[in-house]
Coordinates of C-alpha atoms in Angstrom, one line a residue:
X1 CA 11.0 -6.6 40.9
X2 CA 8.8 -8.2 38.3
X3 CA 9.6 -8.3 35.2
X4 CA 7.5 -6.2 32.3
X5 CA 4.4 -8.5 30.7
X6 CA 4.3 -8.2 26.5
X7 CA 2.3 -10.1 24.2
X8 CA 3.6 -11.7 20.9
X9 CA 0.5 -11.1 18.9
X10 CA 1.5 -13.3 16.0
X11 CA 4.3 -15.9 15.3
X12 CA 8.0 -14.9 15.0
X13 CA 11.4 -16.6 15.3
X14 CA 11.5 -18.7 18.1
X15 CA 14.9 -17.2 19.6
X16 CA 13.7 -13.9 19.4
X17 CA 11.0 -14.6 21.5
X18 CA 14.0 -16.2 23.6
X19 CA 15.4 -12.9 23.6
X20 CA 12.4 -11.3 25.2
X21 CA 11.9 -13.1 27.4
X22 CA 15.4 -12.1 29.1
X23 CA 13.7 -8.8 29.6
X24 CA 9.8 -9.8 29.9
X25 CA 7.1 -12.1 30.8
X26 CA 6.5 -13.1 27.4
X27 CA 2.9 -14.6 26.2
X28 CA 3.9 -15.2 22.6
X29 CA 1.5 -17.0 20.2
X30 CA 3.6 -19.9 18.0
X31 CA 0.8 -21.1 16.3
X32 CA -0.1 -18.1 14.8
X33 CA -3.6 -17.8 15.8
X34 CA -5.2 -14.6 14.2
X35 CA -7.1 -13.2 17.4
X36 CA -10.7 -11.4 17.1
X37 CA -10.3 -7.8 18.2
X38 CA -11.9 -9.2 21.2
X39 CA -9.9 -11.7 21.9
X40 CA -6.6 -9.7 21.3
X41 CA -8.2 -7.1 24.0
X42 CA -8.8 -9.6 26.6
X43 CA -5.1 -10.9 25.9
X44 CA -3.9 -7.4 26.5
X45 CA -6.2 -6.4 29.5
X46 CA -2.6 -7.4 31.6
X47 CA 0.3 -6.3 29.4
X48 CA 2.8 -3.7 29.4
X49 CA 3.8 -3.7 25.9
X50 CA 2.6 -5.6 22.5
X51 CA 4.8 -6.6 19.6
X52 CA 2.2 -6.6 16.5
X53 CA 2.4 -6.8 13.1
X54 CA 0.1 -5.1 10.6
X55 CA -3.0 -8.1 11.1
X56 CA -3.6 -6.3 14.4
X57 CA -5.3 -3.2 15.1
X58 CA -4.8 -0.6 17.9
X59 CA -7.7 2.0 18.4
X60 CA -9.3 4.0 20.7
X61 CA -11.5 1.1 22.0
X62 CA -8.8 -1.3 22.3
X63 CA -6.3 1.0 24.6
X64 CA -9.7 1.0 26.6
X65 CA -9.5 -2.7 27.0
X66 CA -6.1 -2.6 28.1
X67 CA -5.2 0.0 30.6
X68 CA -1.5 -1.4 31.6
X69 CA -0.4 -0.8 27.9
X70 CA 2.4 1.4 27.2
X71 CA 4.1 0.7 23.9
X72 CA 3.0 -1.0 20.3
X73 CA 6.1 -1.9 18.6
X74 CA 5.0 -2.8 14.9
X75 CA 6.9 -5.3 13.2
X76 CA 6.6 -3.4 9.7
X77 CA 7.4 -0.1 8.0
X78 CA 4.0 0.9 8.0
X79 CA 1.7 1.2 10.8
X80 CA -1.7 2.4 9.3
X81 CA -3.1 -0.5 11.8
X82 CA -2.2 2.2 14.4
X83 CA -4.5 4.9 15.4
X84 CA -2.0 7.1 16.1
X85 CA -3.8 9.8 17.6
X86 CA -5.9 7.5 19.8
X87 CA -3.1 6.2 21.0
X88 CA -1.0 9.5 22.0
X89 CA -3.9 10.6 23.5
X90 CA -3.5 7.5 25.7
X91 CA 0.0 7.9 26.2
X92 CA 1.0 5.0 24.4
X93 CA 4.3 4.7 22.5
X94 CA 3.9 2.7 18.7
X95 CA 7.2 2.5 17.0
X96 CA 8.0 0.7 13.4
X97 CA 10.5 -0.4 11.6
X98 CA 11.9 1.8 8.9
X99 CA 15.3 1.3 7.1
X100 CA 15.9 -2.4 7.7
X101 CA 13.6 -3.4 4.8
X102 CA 14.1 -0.6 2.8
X103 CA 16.5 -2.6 -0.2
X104 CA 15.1 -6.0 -0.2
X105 CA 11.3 -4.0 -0.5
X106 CA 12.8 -2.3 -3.8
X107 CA 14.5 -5.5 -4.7
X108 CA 10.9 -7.0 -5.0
X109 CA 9.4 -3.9 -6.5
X110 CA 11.5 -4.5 -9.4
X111 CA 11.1 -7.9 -9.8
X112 CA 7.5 -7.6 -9.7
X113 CA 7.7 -4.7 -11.9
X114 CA 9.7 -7.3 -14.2
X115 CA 7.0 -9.9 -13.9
X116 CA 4.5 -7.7 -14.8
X117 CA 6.2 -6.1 -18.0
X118 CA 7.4 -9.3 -19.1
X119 CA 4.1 -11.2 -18.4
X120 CA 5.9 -14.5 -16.5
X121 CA 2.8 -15.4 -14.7
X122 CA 0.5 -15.5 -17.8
X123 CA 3.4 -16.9 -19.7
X124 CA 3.9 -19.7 -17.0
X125 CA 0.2 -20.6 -16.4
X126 CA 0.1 -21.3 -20.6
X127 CA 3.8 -23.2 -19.9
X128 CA 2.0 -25.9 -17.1
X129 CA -1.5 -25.9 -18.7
X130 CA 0.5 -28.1 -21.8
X131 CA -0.8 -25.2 -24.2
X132 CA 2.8 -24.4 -25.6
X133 CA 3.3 -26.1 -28.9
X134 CA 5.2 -23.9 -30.9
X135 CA 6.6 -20.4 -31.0
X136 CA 5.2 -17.8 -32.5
X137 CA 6.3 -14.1 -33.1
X138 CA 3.9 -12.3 -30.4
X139 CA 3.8 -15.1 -27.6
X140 CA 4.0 -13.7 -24.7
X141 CA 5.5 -9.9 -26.1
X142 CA 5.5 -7.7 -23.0
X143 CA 7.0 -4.1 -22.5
X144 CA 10.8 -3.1 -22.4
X145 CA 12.1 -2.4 -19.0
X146 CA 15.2 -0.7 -20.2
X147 CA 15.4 2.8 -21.8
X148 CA 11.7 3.3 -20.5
X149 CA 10.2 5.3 -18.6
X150 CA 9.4 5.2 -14.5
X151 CA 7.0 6.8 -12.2
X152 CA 7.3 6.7 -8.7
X153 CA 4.8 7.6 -6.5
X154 CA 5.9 8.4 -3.2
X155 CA 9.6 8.8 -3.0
X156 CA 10.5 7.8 0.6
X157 CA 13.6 5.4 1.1
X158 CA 12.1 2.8 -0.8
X159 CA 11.0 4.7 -3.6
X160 CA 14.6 5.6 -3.8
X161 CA 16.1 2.5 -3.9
X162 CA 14.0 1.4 -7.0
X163 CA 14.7 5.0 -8.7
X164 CA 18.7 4.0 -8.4
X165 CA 17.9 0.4 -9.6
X166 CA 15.9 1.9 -12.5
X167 CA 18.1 4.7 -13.3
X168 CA 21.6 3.2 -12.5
X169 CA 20.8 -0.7 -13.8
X170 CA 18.6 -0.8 -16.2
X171 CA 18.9 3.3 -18.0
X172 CA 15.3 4.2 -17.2
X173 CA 14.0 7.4 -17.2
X174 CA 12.8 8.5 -13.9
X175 CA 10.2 10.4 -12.9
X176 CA 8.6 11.0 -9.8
X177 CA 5.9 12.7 -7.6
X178 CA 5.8 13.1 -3.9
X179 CA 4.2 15.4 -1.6
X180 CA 7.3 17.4 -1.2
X181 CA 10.1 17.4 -3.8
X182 CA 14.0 15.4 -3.0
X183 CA 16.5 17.6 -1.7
X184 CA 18.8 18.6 -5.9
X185 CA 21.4 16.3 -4.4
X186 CA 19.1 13.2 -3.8
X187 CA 17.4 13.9 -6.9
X188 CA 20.7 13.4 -8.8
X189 CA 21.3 10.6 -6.6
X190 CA 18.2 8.7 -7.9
X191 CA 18.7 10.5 -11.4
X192 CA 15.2 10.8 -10.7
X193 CA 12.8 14.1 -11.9
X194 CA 9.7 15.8 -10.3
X195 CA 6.9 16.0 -11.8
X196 CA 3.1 16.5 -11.4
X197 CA 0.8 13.4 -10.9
X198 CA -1.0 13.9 -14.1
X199 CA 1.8 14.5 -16.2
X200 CA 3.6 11.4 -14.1
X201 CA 0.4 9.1 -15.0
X202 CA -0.2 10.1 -18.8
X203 CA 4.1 10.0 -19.1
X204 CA 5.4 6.8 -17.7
X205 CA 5.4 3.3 -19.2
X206 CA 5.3 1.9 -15.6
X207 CA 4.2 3.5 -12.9
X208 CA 5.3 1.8 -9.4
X209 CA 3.2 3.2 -5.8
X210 CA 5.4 2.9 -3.0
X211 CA 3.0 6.0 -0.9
X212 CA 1.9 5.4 3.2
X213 CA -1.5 5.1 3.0
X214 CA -3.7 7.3 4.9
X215 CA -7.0 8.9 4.5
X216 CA -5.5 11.4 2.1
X217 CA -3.8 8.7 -0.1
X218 CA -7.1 6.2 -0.3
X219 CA -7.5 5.2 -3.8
X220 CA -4.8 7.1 -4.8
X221 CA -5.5 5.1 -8.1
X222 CA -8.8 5.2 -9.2
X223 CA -10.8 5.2 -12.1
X224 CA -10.2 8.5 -13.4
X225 CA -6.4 8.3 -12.9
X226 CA -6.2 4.6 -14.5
X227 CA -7.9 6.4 -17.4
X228 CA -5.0 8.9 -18.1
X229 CA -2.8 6.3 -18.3
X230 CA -0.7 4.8 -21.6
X231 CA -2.9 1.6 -22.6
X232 CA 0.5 -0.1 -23.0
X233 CA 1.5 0.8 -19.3
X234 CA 1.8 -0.9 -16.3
X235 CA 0.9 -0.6 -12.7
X236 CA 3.0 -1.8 -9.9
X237 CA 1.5 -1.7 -6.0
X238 CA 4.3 -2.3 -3.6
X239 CA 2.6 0.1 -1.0
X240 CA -0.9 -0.8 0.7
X241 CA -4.1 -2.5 0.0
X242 CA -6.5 1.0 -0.5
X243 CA -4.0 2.4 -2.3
X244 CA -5.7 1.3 -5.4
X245 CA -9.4 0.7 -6.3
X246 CA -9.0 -2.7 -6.8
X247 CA -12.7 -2.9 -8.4
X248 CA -11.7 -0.3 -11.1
X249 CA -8.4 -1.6 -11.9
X250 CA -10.3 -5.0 -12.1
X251 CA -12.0 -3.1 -15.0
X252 CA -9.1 -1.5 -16.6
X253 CA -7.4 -4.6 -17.1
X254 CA -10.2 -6.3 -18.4
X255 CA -10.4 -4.1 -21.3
X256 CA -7.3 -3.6 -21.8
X257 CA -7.3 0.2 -20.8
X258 CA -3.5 -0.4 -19.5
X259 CA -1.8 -3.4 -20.5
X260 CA -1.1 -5.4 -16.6
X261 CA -0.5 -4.8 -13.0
X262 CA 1.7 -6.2 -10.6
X263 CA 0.2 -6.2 -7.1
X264 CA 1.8 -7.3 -3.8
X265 CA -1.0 -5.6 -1.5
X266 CA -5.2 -5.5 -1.5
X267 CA -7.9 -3.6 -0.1
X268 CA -9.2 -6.0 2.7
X269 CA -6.4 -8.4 2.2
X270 CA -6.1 -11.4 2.8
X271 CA -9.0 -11.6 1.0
X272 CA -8.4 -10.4 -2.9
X273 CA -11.3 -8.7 -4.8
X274 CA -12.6 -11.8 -6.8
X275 CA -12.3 -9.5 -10.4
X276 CA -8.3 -9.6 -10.2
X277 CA -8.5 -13.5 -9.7
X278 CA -10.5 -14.0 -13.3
X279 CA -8.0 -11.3 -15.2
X280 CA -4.8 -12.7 -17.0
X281 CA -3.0 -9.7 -17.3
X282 CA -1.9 -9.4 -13.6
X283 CA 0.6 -11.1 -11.3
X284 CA -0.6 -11.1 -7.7
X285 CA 1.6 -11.6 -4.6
X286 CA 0.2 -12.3 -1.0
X287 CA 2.3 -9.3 0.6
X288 CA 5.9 -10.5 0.4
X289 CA 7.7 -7.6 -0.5
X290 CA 10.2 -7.7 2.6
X291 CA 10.0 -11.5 2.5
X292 CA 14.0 -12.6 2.9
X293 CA 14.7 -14.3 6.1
X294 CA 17.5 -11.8 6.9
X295 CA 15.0 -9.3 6.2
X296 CA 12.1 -10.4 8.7
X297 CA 14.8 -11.2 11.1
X298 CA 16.1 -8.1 10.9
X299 CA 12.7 -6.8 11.3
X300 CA 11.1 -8.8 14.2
X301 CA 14.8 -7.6 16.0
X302 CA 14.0 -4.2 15.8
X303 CA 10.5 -4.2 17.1
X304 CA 12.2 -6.5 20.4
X305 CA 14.8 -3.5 20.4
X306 CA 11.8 -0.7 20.9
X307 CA 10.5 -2.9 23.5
X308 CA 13.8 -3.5 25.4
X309 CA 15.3 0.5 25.2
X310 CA 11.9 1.5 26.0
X311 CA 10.9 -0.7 28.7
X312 CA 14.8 -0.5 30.0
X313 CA 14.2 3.6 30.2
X314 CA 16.3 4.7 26.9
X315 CA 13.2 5.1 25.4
X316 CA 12.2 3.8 21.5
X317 CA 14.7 4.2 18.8
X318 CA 12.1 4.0 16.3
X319 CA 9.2 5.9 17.3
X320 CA 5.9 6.9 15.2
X321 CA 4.6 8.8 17.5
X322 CA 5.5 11.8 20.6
X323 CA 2.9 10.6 23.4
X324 CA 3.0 12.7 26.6
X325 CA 5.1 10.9 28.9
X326 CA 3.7 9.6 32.3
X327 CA 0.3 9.0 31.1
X328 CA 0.1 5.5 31.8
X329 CA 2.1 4.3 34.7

């Protein structure tokens, strides 16, 4: 019996594309090509199952292109490259991978939250430019992390994990808003507090966005809601690019309307809105957030494990979807 055909869409550890190809005919992609929509289509015009990661998209026309297809399995968290309903419809399985990143992503959220309130990239820039000839009283005077105040927007696992290193490590104050409200025992976990997303954005001294994006959660941060915010505050975007208008934030940290922003992800990345690049007061990270090598492993391990127990008939263990079974045989 032949064996199941996948597609590697983008570069991963070598022996876990080993690994796959125990279970599959494996045409894996080492150097890391990034494939037209087109060209990804006509790759999967022949496959049973795709391991992506967030560069590649999954729609209605591409589960056209490639009838075989049964299963997506996304190596990230998110999956807002998946059109989820198209691809139910179709009977296709996507699956993610939740948990495995969840600490080292709220690692990074606070160290770019530290960053940010303690300017080190301005501060560093002045360092190698040869400008630093003497101290003065103000150089480089950020905000206090400790004994201030946090708002966390979307409280999911990793929202939770950089409540407890807020709360726990450093005696923040915690405050946060979510579409539903924590279980009392979580919330005493995370010594964390609900409250609404006005009184959250005019309250907090940093305000950290860790929120799936979706249609409903599209520029979450905006204009209006940059305006209600302390001009000594800071912004920290560990979620996804949309999440923020990065044109008004541009704005608001030009004139000083909040004091910086620490950004990890950008509307339309990898390109970056060409305002943030001319602004000192922001430090700007190409998407690393889950970026430890035990991390990614752990990752790109999972998404071979949705292919395997589905392919193998146990069906995923991390599904994102409930597509009616059958559909495409």
């Amino acid at each position: 019996m032949s064996k199941p055909r996948i597609l590697v869409a983008r570069a991963i550890f070598p022996d876990i594309v080993d690994r796959l190809r125990e279970h599959f005919d494996v045409e894996a992609n080492p150097d890391d090509v990034i494939w037209t929509q087109q060209e990804l289509a006509e790759r999967l015009a022949d496959k049973d199952g795709v391991l992506t990661t967030g560069s590649q998209r999954v729609d209605a026309a591409l589960l056209a292109a490639a009838p075989r297809l049964k299963i997506c399995a996304n190596m990230a968290v998110g999956y807002n490259n998946f059109d989820v309903d198209a691809m139910t419809a179709a009977g296709v399985q996507g699956t993610n991978t939740p948990d495995v990143l969840t600490e080292t992503t709220a690692d990074f959220g606070f160290a770019l939250l530290m960053a940010t309130a303690r300017r080190l990239t301005e501060s560093e820039h002045f360092l190698r430019a040869g400008q630093w000839t003497k101290w003065s009283y103000d150089m480089f005077a950020g905000s206090d992390i400790h004994g201030s105040t946090l708002g966390i927007i979307g409280m999911g696992r990793i929202g939770q994990g950089i409540a407890k290193r807020g709360a726990h490590g450093f005696g923040m104050r915690v405050i946060y808003h979510n579409r539903s409200r924590l279980a009392p025992a979580l919330e005493a976990e995370c010594k964390a507090t609900y409250v609404g997303k006005e009184e959250l954005l005019r309250t907090a001294d940093h305000v950290m966005l860790v929120v799936p994006y979706s249609a409903a959660s599209h520029h979450t941060i905006g204009a209006a809601e940059l305006a209600l915010m302390k001009p000594t505050a800071t912004l920290i975007n560990i979620a996804r690019g949309g999440i923020v208008d990065d044109a008004a934030l541009a704005v608001a940290l030009r004139e000083q309307r909040i004091a910086a922003a620490g950004l990890d992800v950008f509307e339309g990345e990898p390109s970056v809105h060409p305002d943030l690049l001319t602004v000192p007061n922001v430090v700007l990270t190409p998407h690393i957030a889950s970026a430890t090598v035990p991390t990614r492993r752990a990752m790109a391990n999972l998404a071979a494990d949705n292919l395997i127990a589905f392919f193998d008939g146990r069906g995923p263990l991390t599904p994102v979807n409930q597509p009616v079974p059958g559909l495409r045989v």
